[in-house]
Coordinates of N, CA and C in Angstrom, one line a residue:
Chain A
K1 N -6.6 13.0 -39.2 CA -7.4 14.2 -38.9 C -7.5 14.4 -37.3
Q2 N -7.2 15.6 -36.9 CA -7.2 16.0 -35.5 C -8.6 15.9 -34.9
E3 N -8.7 15.2 -33.8 CA -10.0 15.1 -33.1 C -9.7 15.5 -31.6
V4 N -10.6 16.3 -31.1 CA -10.5 16.7 -29.7 C -11.7 16.2 -28.9
T5 N -11.5 15.6 -27.8 CA -12.5 15.0 -27.0 C -12.5 15.6 -25.6
Q6 N -13.6 16.0 -25.1 CA -13.7 16.5 -23.7 C -14.6 15.6 -22.9
I7 N -14.0 15.3 -21.7 CA -14.7 14.5 -20.7 C -14.7 15.2 -19.4
P8 N -15.8 15.2 -18.6 CA -17.1 14.7 -19.0 C -17.9 15.7 -19.9
A9 N -19.0 15.3 -20.4 CA -19.8 16.2 -21.2 C -20.6 17.2 -20.3
A10 N -20.9 16.7 -19.1 CA -21.6 17.6 -18.2 C -21.1 17.2 -16.8
L11 N -21.1 18.3 -15.9 CA -20.6 18.1 -14.5 C -21.4 19.0 -13.6
S12 N -21.9 18.5 -12.5 CA -22.6 19.3 -11.5 C -21.9 19.1 -10.2
V13 N -21.5 20.2 -9.6 CA -20.8 20.1 -8.3 C -21.3 21.1 -7.3
P14 N -21.1 20.9 -6.0 CA -21.5 21.9 -5.1 C -20.5 23.0 -5.0
E15 N -21.0 24.2 -4.6 CA -20.1 25.4 -4.5 C -18.9 25.0 -3.6
G16 N -17.7 25.5 -3.9 CA -16.6 25.4 -3.1 C -15.7 24.2 -3.5
E17 N -16.2 23.3 -4.3 CA -15.4 22.1 -4.7 C -14.4 22.5 -5.7
N18 N -13.3 21.8 -5.7 CA -12.2 21.9 -6.7 C -12.6 20.8 -7.8
L19 N -12.4 21.2 -9.0 CA -12.7 20.3 -10.1 C -11.8 20.3 -11.2
V20 N -11.8 19.2 -12.0 CA -10.9 19.1 -13.2 C -11.7 18.7 -14.4
L21 N -11.5 19.5 -15.5 CA -12.1 19.2 -16.8 C -11.0 18.6 -17.7
N22 N -11.3 17.6 -18.5 CA -10.3 16.9 -19.3 C -10.5 17.2 -20.8
C23 N -9.4 17.2 -21.5 CA -9.4 17.4 -22.9 C -8.3 16.5 -23.5
S24 N -8.6 15.8 -24.5 CA -7.6 15.0 -25.2 C -7.6 15.2 -26.7
F25 N -6.5 15.1 -27.3 CA -6.4 15.3 -28.8 C -5.6 14.2 -29.4
T26 N -5.8 14.0 -30.7 CA -5.2 12.8 -31.3 C -3.9 13.0 -31.9
D27 N -3.6 14.2 -32.3 CA -2.3 14.5 -33.0 C -1.6 15.6 -32.2
S28 N -0.3 15.2 -31.8 CA 0.4 16.1 -30.9 C 1.1 17.3 -31.7
A29 N 0.9 17.3 -33.0 CA 1.5 18.4 -33.8 C 0.6 19.7 -33.7
I30 N 0.6 20.3 -32.5 CA -0.2 21.5 -32.3 C 0.6 22.7 -32.1
Y31 N 0.1 23.9 -32.3 CA 0.8 25.1 -32.0 C 0.6 25.4 -30.5
N32 N -0.7 25.5 -30.2 CA -1.1 25.9 -28.8 C -2.4 25.2 -28.5
L33 N -2.8 25.3 -27.2 CA -4.1 24.8 -26.8 C -4.8 25.9 -26.0
Q34 N -6.0 26.1 -26.3 CA -6.7 27.2 -25.7 C -8.0 26.6 -25.0
W35 N -8.3 27.2 -23.8 CA -9.5 26.9 -23.1 C -10.4 28.2 -23.2
F36 N -11.7 27.9 -23.5 CA -12.7 29.0 -23.6 C -13.8 28.7 -22.7
R37 N -14.5 29.8 -22.3 CA -15.8 29.7 -21.6 C -16.9 30.2 -22.5
Q38 N -18.0 29.5 -22.4 CA -19.2 30.0 -23.2 C -20.4 30.0 -22.3
D39 N -21.0 31.2 -22.1 CA -22.2 31.3 -21.3 C -23.4 31.1 -22.3
P40 N -24.5 30.6 -21.8 CA -25.7 30.3 -22.6 C -26.1 31.5 -23.5
G41 N -26.2 31.3 -24.8 CA -26.6 32.3 -25.7 C -25.5 33.4 -26.0
K42 N -24.3 33.1 -25.6 CA -23.2 34.1 -25.7 C -22.1 33.6 -26.6
G43 N -21.1 34.4 -26.8 CA -20.0 34.0 -27.6 C -18.9 33.4 -26.7
L44 N -17.7 33.2 -27.2 CA -16.7 32.6 -26.5 C -15.7 33.6 -25.8
T45 N -15.3 33.3 -24.6 CA -14.3 34.1 -23.9 C -13.1 33.2 -23.7
S46 N -12.0 33.7 -24.1 CA -10.7 33.0 -23.9 C -10.3 33.0 -22.4
L47 N -10.0 31.9 -21.9 CA -9.6 31.8 -20.5 C -8.1 31.7 -20.4
L48 N -7.5 30.7 -21.0 CA -6.1 30.4 -20.9 C -5.6 29.9 -22.3
L49 N -4.4 30.3 -22.6 CA -3.8 29.7 -23.8 C -2.4 29.1 -23.4
I50 N -2.2 27.9 -23.7 CA -0.9 27.2 -23.3 C -0.2 27.0 -24.6
Q51 N 1.0 27.6 -24.7 CA 1.9 27.4 -25.8 C 2.3 25.9 -25.8
S52 N 2.7 25.4 -27.0 CA 3.0 24.0 -27.1 C 4.3 23.7 -26.4
S53 N 5.1 24.7 -26.1 CA 6.4 24.5 -25.4 C 6.2 24.6 -23.9
Q54 N 5.0 25.0 -23.4 CA 4.7 25.1 -22.0 C 4.0 23.9 -21.4
R55 N 4.1 23.8 -20.1 CA 3.4 22.7 -19.4 C 2.1 23.2 -18.7
E56 N 2.1 24.5 -18.3 CA 0.9 25.0 -17.7 C 0.8 26.5 -17.7
Q57 N -0.5 26.9 -17.5 CA -0.7 28.4 -17.4 C -1.8 28.6 -16.2
T58 N -1.6 29.7 -15.6 CA -2.5 30.0 -14.4 C -3.1 31.3 -14.6
S59 N -4.4 31.4 -14.2 CA -5.0 32.7 -14.1 C -6.1 32.7 -13.0
G60 N -5.7 33.3 -11.9 CA -6.6 33.3 -10.8 C -6.9 31.9 -10.2
R61 N -8.1 31.5 -10.2 CA -8.5 30.2 -9.7 C -8.4 29.1 -10.8
L62 N -7.9 29.5 -12.0 CA -7.9 28.5 -13.1 C -6.4 28.1 -13.3
N63 N -6.2 26.8 -13.5 CA -4.9 26.3 -13.9 C -5.1 25.3 -15.0
A64 N -4.4 25.5 -16.1 CA -4.5 24.6 -17.3 C -3.1 24.0 -17.5
S65 N -3.1 22.7 -17.7 CA -1.9 22.0 -18.0 C -1.9 21.3 -19.4
L66 N -0.8 21.1 -19.9 CA -0.7 20.5 -21.2 C 0.4 19.4 -21.3
D67 N 0.1 18.2 -21.7 CA 1.0 17.2 -21.9 C 0.9 16.8 -23.4
K68 N 1.7 17.4 -24.2 CA 1.6 17.3 -25.7 C 1.9 15.8 -26.1
S69 N 2.8 15.2 -25.5 CA 3.2 13.9 -25.9 C 2.1 12.9 -25.7
S70 N 1.3 13.0 -24.7 CA 0.2 12.1 -24.4 C -1.1 12.6 -25.0
G71 N -1.1 13.9 -25.5 CA -2.3 14.4 -26.1 C -3.4 14.8 -25.1
R72 N -3.0 15.4 -24.0 CA -3.9 15.7 -22.9 C -3.7 17.1 -22.4
S73 N -4.9 17.7 -22.0 CA -4.8 18.9 -21.2 C -5.9 18.8 -20.2
T74 N -5.7 19.5 -19.0 CA -6.7 19.6 -18.0 C -6.9 21.0 -17.6
L75 N -8.1 21.3 -17.2 CA -8.4 22.6 -16.7 C -8.9 22.4 -15.3
Y76 N -8.1 23.0 -14.3 CA -8.4 22.8 -12.9 C -9.0 24.1 -12.4
I77 N -10.2 24.0 -11.8 CA -10.9 25.2 -11.2 C -10.9 25.0 -9.7
A78 N -10.3 25.9 -9.0 CA -10.3 25.8 -7.6 C -11.5 26.6 -6.9
A79 N -11.9 26.0 -5.8 CA -13.0 26.7 -5.1 C -14.1 27.2 -6.0
S80 N -14.8 26.3 -6.6 CA -15.8 26.7 -7.6 C -16.9 27.5 -7.0
Q81 N -17.4 28.4 -7.9 CA -18.5 29.3 -7.5 C -19.7 29.2 -8.5
P82 N -20.9 29.6 -8.1 CA -22.0 29.5 -9.0 C -21.8 30.3 -10.3
G83 N -21.0 31.4 -10.2 CA -20.7 32.2 -11.4 C -19.8 31.4 -12.4
D84 N -19.2 30.3 -12.0 CA -18.4 29.5 -12.9 C -19.2 28.6 -13.8
S85 N -20.5 28.6 -13.5 CA -21.4 27.7 -14.4 C -21.4 28.2 -15.8
A86 N -21.1 27.4 -16.7 CA -20.9 27.7 -18.1 C -20.5 26.4 -18.9
T87 N -20.3 26.5 -20.2 CA -19.7 25.5 -20.9 C -18.3 25.8 -21.2
Y88 N -17.4 24.9 -21.0 CA -16.0 25.1 -21.1 C -15.5 24.3 -22.4
L89 N -14.9 25.0 -23.3 CA -14.4 24.4 -24.5 C -12.9 24.4 -24.6
C90 N -12.4 23.3 -25.1 CA -11.0 23.1 -25.3 C -10.8 23.2 -26.8
A91 N -9.7 23.9 -27.3 CA -9.4 23.9 -28.7 C -7.9 23.8 -29.0
V92 N -7.5 23.0 -29.9 CA -6.1 23.0 -30.3 C -5.9 23.8 -31.5
E93 N -4.8 24.5 -31.6 CA -4.5 25.4 -32.7 C -3.5 24.7 -33.6
L94 N -3.9 24.7 -34.9 CA -3.2 24.0 -35.9 C -2.7 24.9 -37.0
P95 N -1.6 24.7 -37.6 CA -1.2 25.5 -38.7 C -2.0 25.3 -39.9
I96 N -2.3 26.3 -40.6 CA -3.0 26.1 -41.9 C -1.9 25.9 -43.0
P97 N -2.0 24.8 -43.7 CA -1.0 24.5 -44.6 C -0.8 25.6 -45.7
Y98 N 0.4 25.9 -46.1 CA 0.9 26.8 -47.1 C 0.7 28.3 -46.7
I99 N 0.1 28.5 -45.6 CA 0.0 29.9 -45.2 C 1.0 30.2 -44.1
T100 N 2.0 31.0 -44.4 CA 3.0 31.2 -43.4 C 2.9 32.5 -42.6
Q101 N 1.9 33.3 -43.0 CA 1.7 34.5 -42.3 C 1.2 34.3 -40.9
G102 N 1.8 34.9 -40.0 CA 1.5 34.8 -38.6 C 0.0 35.1 -38.3
G103 N -0.6 34.4 -37.4 CA -2.0 34.6 -37.1 C -3.0 33.8 -37.9
S104 N -2.5 33.0 -38.8 CA -3.4 32.2 -39.6 C -3.4 30.7 -39.2
E105 N -3.8 30.5 -38.0 CA -4.0 29.2 -37.5 C -5.5 28.8 -37.4
K106 N -5.8 27.6 -37.5 CA -7.2 27.2 -37.3 C -7.3 26.5 -36.0
L107 N -8.5 26.6 -35.4 CA -8.8 26.0 -34.1 C -9.7 24.7 -34.4
V108 N -9.4 23.7 -33.7 CA -10.2 22.5 -33.7 C -10.8 22.3 -32.3
F109 N -12.1 22.3 -32.2 CA -12.7 22.4 -30.9 C -13.2 21.0 -30.4
G110 N -13.2 20.8 -29.1 CA -14.0 19.7 -28.5 C -15.4 20.2 -28.4
K111 N -16.3 19.2 -27.9 CA -17.7 19.5 -27.9 C -18.1 20.2 -26.6
G112 N -17.1 20.3 -25.6 CA -17.4 21.1 -24.4 C -17.8 20.3 -23.2
T113 N -17.6 20.9 -22.1 CA -18.1 20.3 -20.8 C -19.0 21.4 -20.2
K114 N -20.3 21.0 -20.0 CA -21.2 21.9 -19.3 C -21.1 21.8 -17.8
L115 N -20.7 22.8 -17.2 CA -20.4 22.8 -15.7 C -21.6 23.6 -15.0
T116 N -22.1 23.0 -14.0 CA -23.1 23.6 -13.1 C -22.5 23.6 -11.7
V117 N -22.4 24.7 -11.1 CA -22.0 24.8 -9.7 C -23.2 25.3 -8.9
N118 N -23.6 24.4 -8.0 CA -24.8 24.6 -7.2 C -24.5 25.3 -5.9
P119 N -25.3 26.4 -5.6 CA -25.0 27.1 -4.3 C -25.3 26.3 -3.1
Chain B
N1 N -13.4 50.5 -28.3 CA -12.9 49.3 -29.0 C -14.0 48.2 -28.9
A2 N -14.7 48.0 -30.0 CA -15.8 47.1 -30.0 C -15.4 45.6 -30.2
G3 N -14.2 45.4 -30.7 CA -13.7 44.0 -30.9 C -14.3 43.4 -32.2
V4 N -14.9 42.3 -32.0 CA -15.6 41.6 -33.2 C -17.1 41.8 -33.1
T5 N -17.7 42.3 -34.1 CA -19.1 42.5 -34.1 C -19.8 41.7 -35.2
Q6 N -21.0 41.2 -34.9 CA -21.7 40.4 -35.9 C -23.1 40.9 -36.0
T7 N -23.7 41.0 -37.2 CA -25.1 41.3 -37.5 C -25.6 40.4 -38.5
P8 N -26.9 40.0 -38.4 CA -27.8 40.2 -37.2 C -27.5 39.3 -36.1
K9 N -28.1 39.5 -34.9 CA -28.0 38.6 -33.8 C -28.9 37.4 -34.0
F10 N -30.0 37.6 -34.6 CA -31.0 36.5 -34.8 C -31.5 36.6 -36.2
Q11 N -31.9 35.5 -36.9 CA -32.5 35.5 -38.2 C -33.2 34.2 -38.4
V12 N -34.4 34.3 -39.0 CA -35.2 33.2 -39.4 C -35.4 33.3 -40.9
L13 N -35.1 32.2 -41.6 CA -35.2 32.1 -43.0 C -36.1 31.0 -43.4
K14 N -36.7 31.1 -44.6 CA -37.3 30.0 -45.2 C -36.4 29.2 -46.1
T15 N -36.6 28.0 -46.3 CA -35.8 27.2 -47.2 C -35.7 27.8 -48.5
G16 N -34.5 28.0 -49.1 CA -34.3 28.6 -50.4 C -34.0 30.1 -50.4
Q17 N -34.3 30.7 -49.3 CA -34.0 32.1 -49.2 C -32.4 32.3 -49.0
S18 N -32.0 33.5 -49.4 CA -30.6 33.8 -49.2 C -30.4 34.9 -48.2
M19 N -29.2 35.0 -47.6 CA -28.9 36.1 -46.7 C -27.4 36.1 -46.5
T20 N -26.9 37.3 -46.0 CA -25.5 37.5 -45.7 C -25.4 37.8 -44.3
L21 N -24.4 37.1 -43.6 CA -24.1 37.4 -42.2 C -22.8 38.3 -42.3
Q22 N -22.9 39.4 -41.5 CA -21.9 40.4 -41.5 C -21.0 40.3 -40.3
C23 N -19.7 40.5 -40.5 CA -18.7 40.5 -39.4 C -17.8 41.6 -39.6
A24 N -17.4 42.3 -38.5 CA -16.4 43.3 -38.6 C -15.6 43.3 -37.4
Q25 N -14.3 43.7 -37.5 CA -13.4 43.8 -36.4 C -12.6 45.1 -36.5
D26 N -12.4 45.7 -35.4 CA -11.7 47.0 -35.4 C -10.4 46.9 -34.7
M27 N -9.8 45.8 -34.8 CA -8.5 45.5 -34.1 C -7.3 45.4 -35.1
N28 N -7.6 45.7 -36.4 CA -6.6 45.7 -37.4 C -6.0 44.3 -37.6
H29 N -6.8 43.2 -37.4 CA -6.3 41.9 -37.5 C -6.3 41.5 -39.0
N30 N -5.2 40.7 -39.3 CA -5.1 40.2 -40.7 C -6.1 39.0 -41.0
S31 N -6.2 38.1 -40.0 CA -6.9 36.8 -40.2 C -8.3 36.9 -39.6
M32 N -9.2 36.4 -40.4 CA -10.6 36.3 -39.9 C -11.2 34.9 -40.3
Y33 N -12.2 34.5 -39.5 CA -12.7 33.1 -39.6 C -14.2 33.1 -39.4
W34 N -14.9 32.1 -40.0 CA -16.3 31.8 -39.7 C -16.4 30.4 -39.3
Y35 N -17.1 30.2 -38.1 CA -17.4 28.9 -37.6 C -18.9 28.7 -37.4
R36 N -19.3 27.5 -37.4 CA -20.7 27.2 -37.0 C -20.7 26.3 -35.8
Q37 N -21.7 26.5 -34.9 CA -21.8 25.6 -33.7 C -23.1 24.9 -33.7
D38 N -23.1 23.6 -33.6 CA -24.3 22.8 -33.6 C -24.3 22.0 -32.3
P39 N -25.5 21.7 -31.8 CA -25.5 20.9 -30.6 C -24.8 19.6 -30.8
G40 N -24.0 19.2 -29.8 CA -23.3 17.9 -29.9 C -22.2 17.9 -30.9
M41 N -21.9 19.0 -31.6 CA -20.8 18.9 -32.7 C -19.7 19.9 -32.4
G42 N -19.8 20.7 -31.4 CA -18.7 21.7 -31.2 C -18.7 22.8 -32.3
L43 N -17.7 23.5 -32.3 CA -17.5 24.6 -33.4 C -16.7 24.0 -34.5
R44 N -17.2 24.3 -35.8 CA -16.4 23.8 -36.9 C -16.2 24.9 -37.9
L45 N -15.0 24.9 -38.5 CA -14.5 26.0 -39.3 C -15.2 25.9 -40.7
I46 N -15.8 27.0 -41.1 CA -16.5 27.0 -42.4 C -15.5 27.6 -43.5
Y47 N -15.1 28.8 -43.3 CA -14.1 29.5 -44.2 C -13.2 30.4 -43.3
Y48 N -12.1 30.7 -43.9 CA -11.2 31.6 -43.2 C -10.5 32.5 -44.3
S49 N -9.9 33.6 -43.8 CA -9.3 34.6 -44.6 C -8.0 35.0 -43.9
A50 N -6.9 34.6 -44.5 CA -5.6 34.9 -43.9 C -5.2 36.4 -44.1
S51 N -5.7 37.0 -45.1 CA -5.5 38.5 -45.3 C -6.5 39.0 -46.2
E52 N -6.5 40.3 -46.3 CA -7.5 41.0 -47.2 C -7.3 40.5 -48.6
G53 N -8.4 40.1 -49.2 CA -8.3 39.6 -50.6 C -8.1 38.1 -50.8
T54 N -7.9 37.4 -49.7 CA -7.8 35.9 -49.8 C -8.8 35.2 -48.9
T55 N -9.3 34.1 -49.4 CA -10.2 33.3 -48.6 C -10.0 31.8 -48.9
D56 N -10.2 31.0 -48.0 CA -10.0 29.5 -48.2 C -11.1 28.7 -47.4
K57 N -11.3 27.5 -47.9 CA -12.3 26.7 -47.3 C -11.8 26.0 -46.0
G58 N -12.7 25.9 -45.1 CA -12.4 25.1 -43.8 C -13.0 23.7 -43.9
E59 N -13.5 23.2 -42.8 CA -14.0 21.9 -42.7 C -15.4 21.7 -43.4
V60 N -16.3 22.7 -43.3 CA -17.6 22.5 -43.8 C -18.1 23.7 -44.6
P61 N -17.5 23.9 -45.8 CA -17.8 25.0 -46.6 C -19.0 24.9 -47.5
N62 N -19.5 23.7 -47.7 CA -20.6 23.5 -48.7 C -21.8 24.3 -48.3
G63 N -22.4 25.0 -49.3 CA -23.6 25.8 -49.1 C -23.3 27.3 -48.7
Y64 N -22.0 27.6 -48.6 CA -21.6 28.9 -48.1 C -20.6 29.6 -49.1
N65 N -20.7 30.9 -49.1 CA -19.6 31.7 -49.8 C -19.2 32.8 -48.9
V66 N -18.0 33.3 -49.1 CA -17.5 34.4 -48.2 C -16.9 35.5 -49.1
S67 N -16.8 36.7 -48.5 CA -16.2 37.8 -49.1 C -15.4 38.5 -48.0
R68 N -14.1 38.7 -48.3 CA -13.3 39.6 -47.4 C -13.3 41.0 -48.1
L69 N -14.2 41.8 -47.7 CA -14.4 43.1 -48.4 C -13.3 44.0 -48.2
N70 N -12.7 44.0 -47.0 CA -11.6 44.8 -46.7 C -10.9 44.2 -45.5
K71 N -10.0 44.9 -44.9 CA -9.3 44.3 -43.7 C -10.3 44.1 -42.6
R72 N -11.3 45.0 -42.4 CA -12.2 45.0 -41.3 C -13.3 44.0 -41.4
E73 N -13.8 43.7 -42.6 CA -15.0 43.0 -42.8 C -14.9 41.7 -43.5
F74 N -15.6 40.7 -43.0 CA -15.6 39.3 -43.6 C -17.0 38.8 -43.5
S75 N -17.7 38.7 -44.7 CA -19.1 38.3 -44.7 C -19.3 36.9 -45.1
L76 N -20.3 36.3 -44.7 CA -20.7 34.9 -45.0 C -22.1 34.9 -45.6
R77 N -22.1 34.3 -46.8 CA -23.4 34.3 -47.6 C -24.0 32.9 -47.7
L78 N -25.2 32.8 -47.5 CA -26.0 31.5 -47.8 C -26.8 31.8 -49.0
E79 N -26.5 31.2 -50.1 CA -27.2 31.5 -51.4 C -28.6 30.9 -51.4
S80 N -28.8 29.7 -50.8 CA -30.1 29.0 -50.8 C -30.2 28.2 -49.5
A81 N -30.7 28.9 -48.5 CA -30.7 28.3 -47.2 C -31.4 26.9 -47.1
A82 N -30.8 26.1 -46.3 CA -31.4 24.7 -46.0 C -31.6 24.5 -44.5
P83 N -32.5 23.7 -44.1 CA -32.7 23.5 -42.7 C -31.4 23.0 -42.0
S84 N -30.6 22.3 -42.8 CA -29.3 21.8 -42.2 C -28.3 22.9 -41.8
Q85 N -28.6 24.1 -42.3 CA -27.8 25.3 -42.0 C -28.3 26.0 -40.7
T86 N -29.3 25.5 -40.1 CA -29.8 26.1 -38.8 C -28.6 25.8 -37.8
S87 N -28.1 26.9 -37.2 CA -27.0 26.8 -36.4 C -26.7 28.2 -35.8
V88 N -25.7 28.2 -34.9 CA -25.2 29.5 -34.4 C -23.8 29.7 -35.1
Y89 N -23.7 30.9 -35.7 CA -22.5 31.2 -36.5 C -21.6 32.2 -35.8
F90 N -20.4 31.9 -35.7 CA -19.4 32.8 -35.0 C -18.4 33.3 -35.9
C91 N -18.1 34.5 -35.8 CA -17.0 35.1 -36.6 C -15.8 35.3 -35.6
A92 N -14.6 35.2 -36.0 CA -13.4 35.4 -35.2 C -12.3 36.1 -36.0
S93 N -11.5 36.8 -35.2 CA -10.3 37.3 -35.9 C -9.1 37.0 -34.9
S94 N -7.9 37.0 -35.5 CA -6.8 36.6 -34.7 C -5.7 37.7 -34.6
A95 N -5.0 37.7 -33.5 CA -4.0 38.7 -33.3 C -3.0 38.2 -32.3
L96 N -1.9 38.9 -32.2 CA -0.9 38.6 -31.2 C -1.5 38.9 -29.8
G97 N -1.6 37.9 -29.0 CA -2.1 38.0 -27.7 C -1.1 38.5 -26.6
R98 N -1.6 38.6 -25.4 CA -0.8 39.1 -24.3 C 0.4 38.2 -24.0
Q99 N 0.2 36.9 -24.3 CA 1.3 36.0 -24.0 C 2.3 35.9 -25.1
G100 N 2.1 36.7 -26.2 CA 3.1 36.7 -27.3 C 2.8 35.7 -28.4
Y101 N 1.7 35.0 -28.3 CA 1.3 34.1 -29.4 C -0.1 34.5 -30.0
Y102 N -0.3 34.1 -31.2 CA -1.6 34.5 -31.8 C -2.7 33.7 -31.1
E103 N -3.8 34.5 -30.9 CA -5.0 33.8 -30.4 C -6.2 34.5 -31.0
Q104 N -7.3 33.7 -31.1 CA -8.5 34.2 -31.8 C -9.5 34.8 -30.8
Y105 N -10.1 35.9 -31.3 CA -11.2 36.6 -30.5 C -12.5 36.4 -31.3
F106 N -13.5 36.1 -30.5 CA -14.8 35.7 -31.1 C -15.8 36.8 -31.0
G107 N -16.7 36.9 -32.0 CA -17.9 37.8 -31.9 C -19.0 37.1 -31.1
P108 N -20.1 37.8 -30.9 CA -21.2 37.2 -30.0 C -22.1 36.2 -30.7
G109 N -21.9 36.0 -32.0 CA -22.7 35.0 -32.7 C -24.0 35.5 -33.4
T110 N -24.4 34.8 -34.4 CA -25.7 35.0 -35.1 C -26.4 33.6 -35.0
R111 N -27.6 33.7 -34.4 CA -28.5 32.5 -34.3 C -29.4 32.4 -35.5
L112 N -29.2 31.5 -36.4 CA -29.9 31.3 -37.6 C -30.8 30.1 -37.6
T113 N -32.1 30.3 -37.9 CA -33.0 29.2 -38.0 C -33.6 29.2 -39.4
V114 N -33.5 28.0 -40.1 CA -34.1 27.8 -41.4 C -35.2 26.9 -41.3
T115 N -36.4 27.3 -41.7 CA -37.6 26.5 -41.6 C -38.0 25.9 -43.0

């Protein structure tokens, strides 16, 4: 059974600091890996999706890497800002058995890292 | 373009009551999903629907039923609510994303409390 672990569970940093969030998964047979952001009381916003054949993806100050063979992904946030305060969720995308129709994959989530960036 | 919408946003039920959570998407997606999010547990898949007319169980289906009414709508029903079903429920649908791979888009959630 696929398990996804995120470390640390919570992180508090001063504004301007560069930081790394970690995600590990137990089974390397994944389609993709996705990082989400969740603000308190809100839904999930997709930040980055890394295909299983890729090593990294970048969007603005965010960079996500994937090492499928070791079952690890990291989310790097450069020059953190108070607006980055949120919970960050990592999810691996798995095929649903016997369903071959594209778009029918399930996500297995980690428990998240709660990030606080202090002004 | 509203994306994925969920109703209601909040609900309080008494043990044994029933209710239906509604989800709709206007993006013409084939696949739709229901997740629940509990403190310290992350999100877990309850049910999913690969296409109109089909539904399948996820990790935690007990106590729930679903209906894929049409391509747009996917509802989740609690027949006899229990306190263990107190949670935040998220609906999602999936489509081909900008990077050329399928990714899931989430609704804002329904916060359900069962007393």
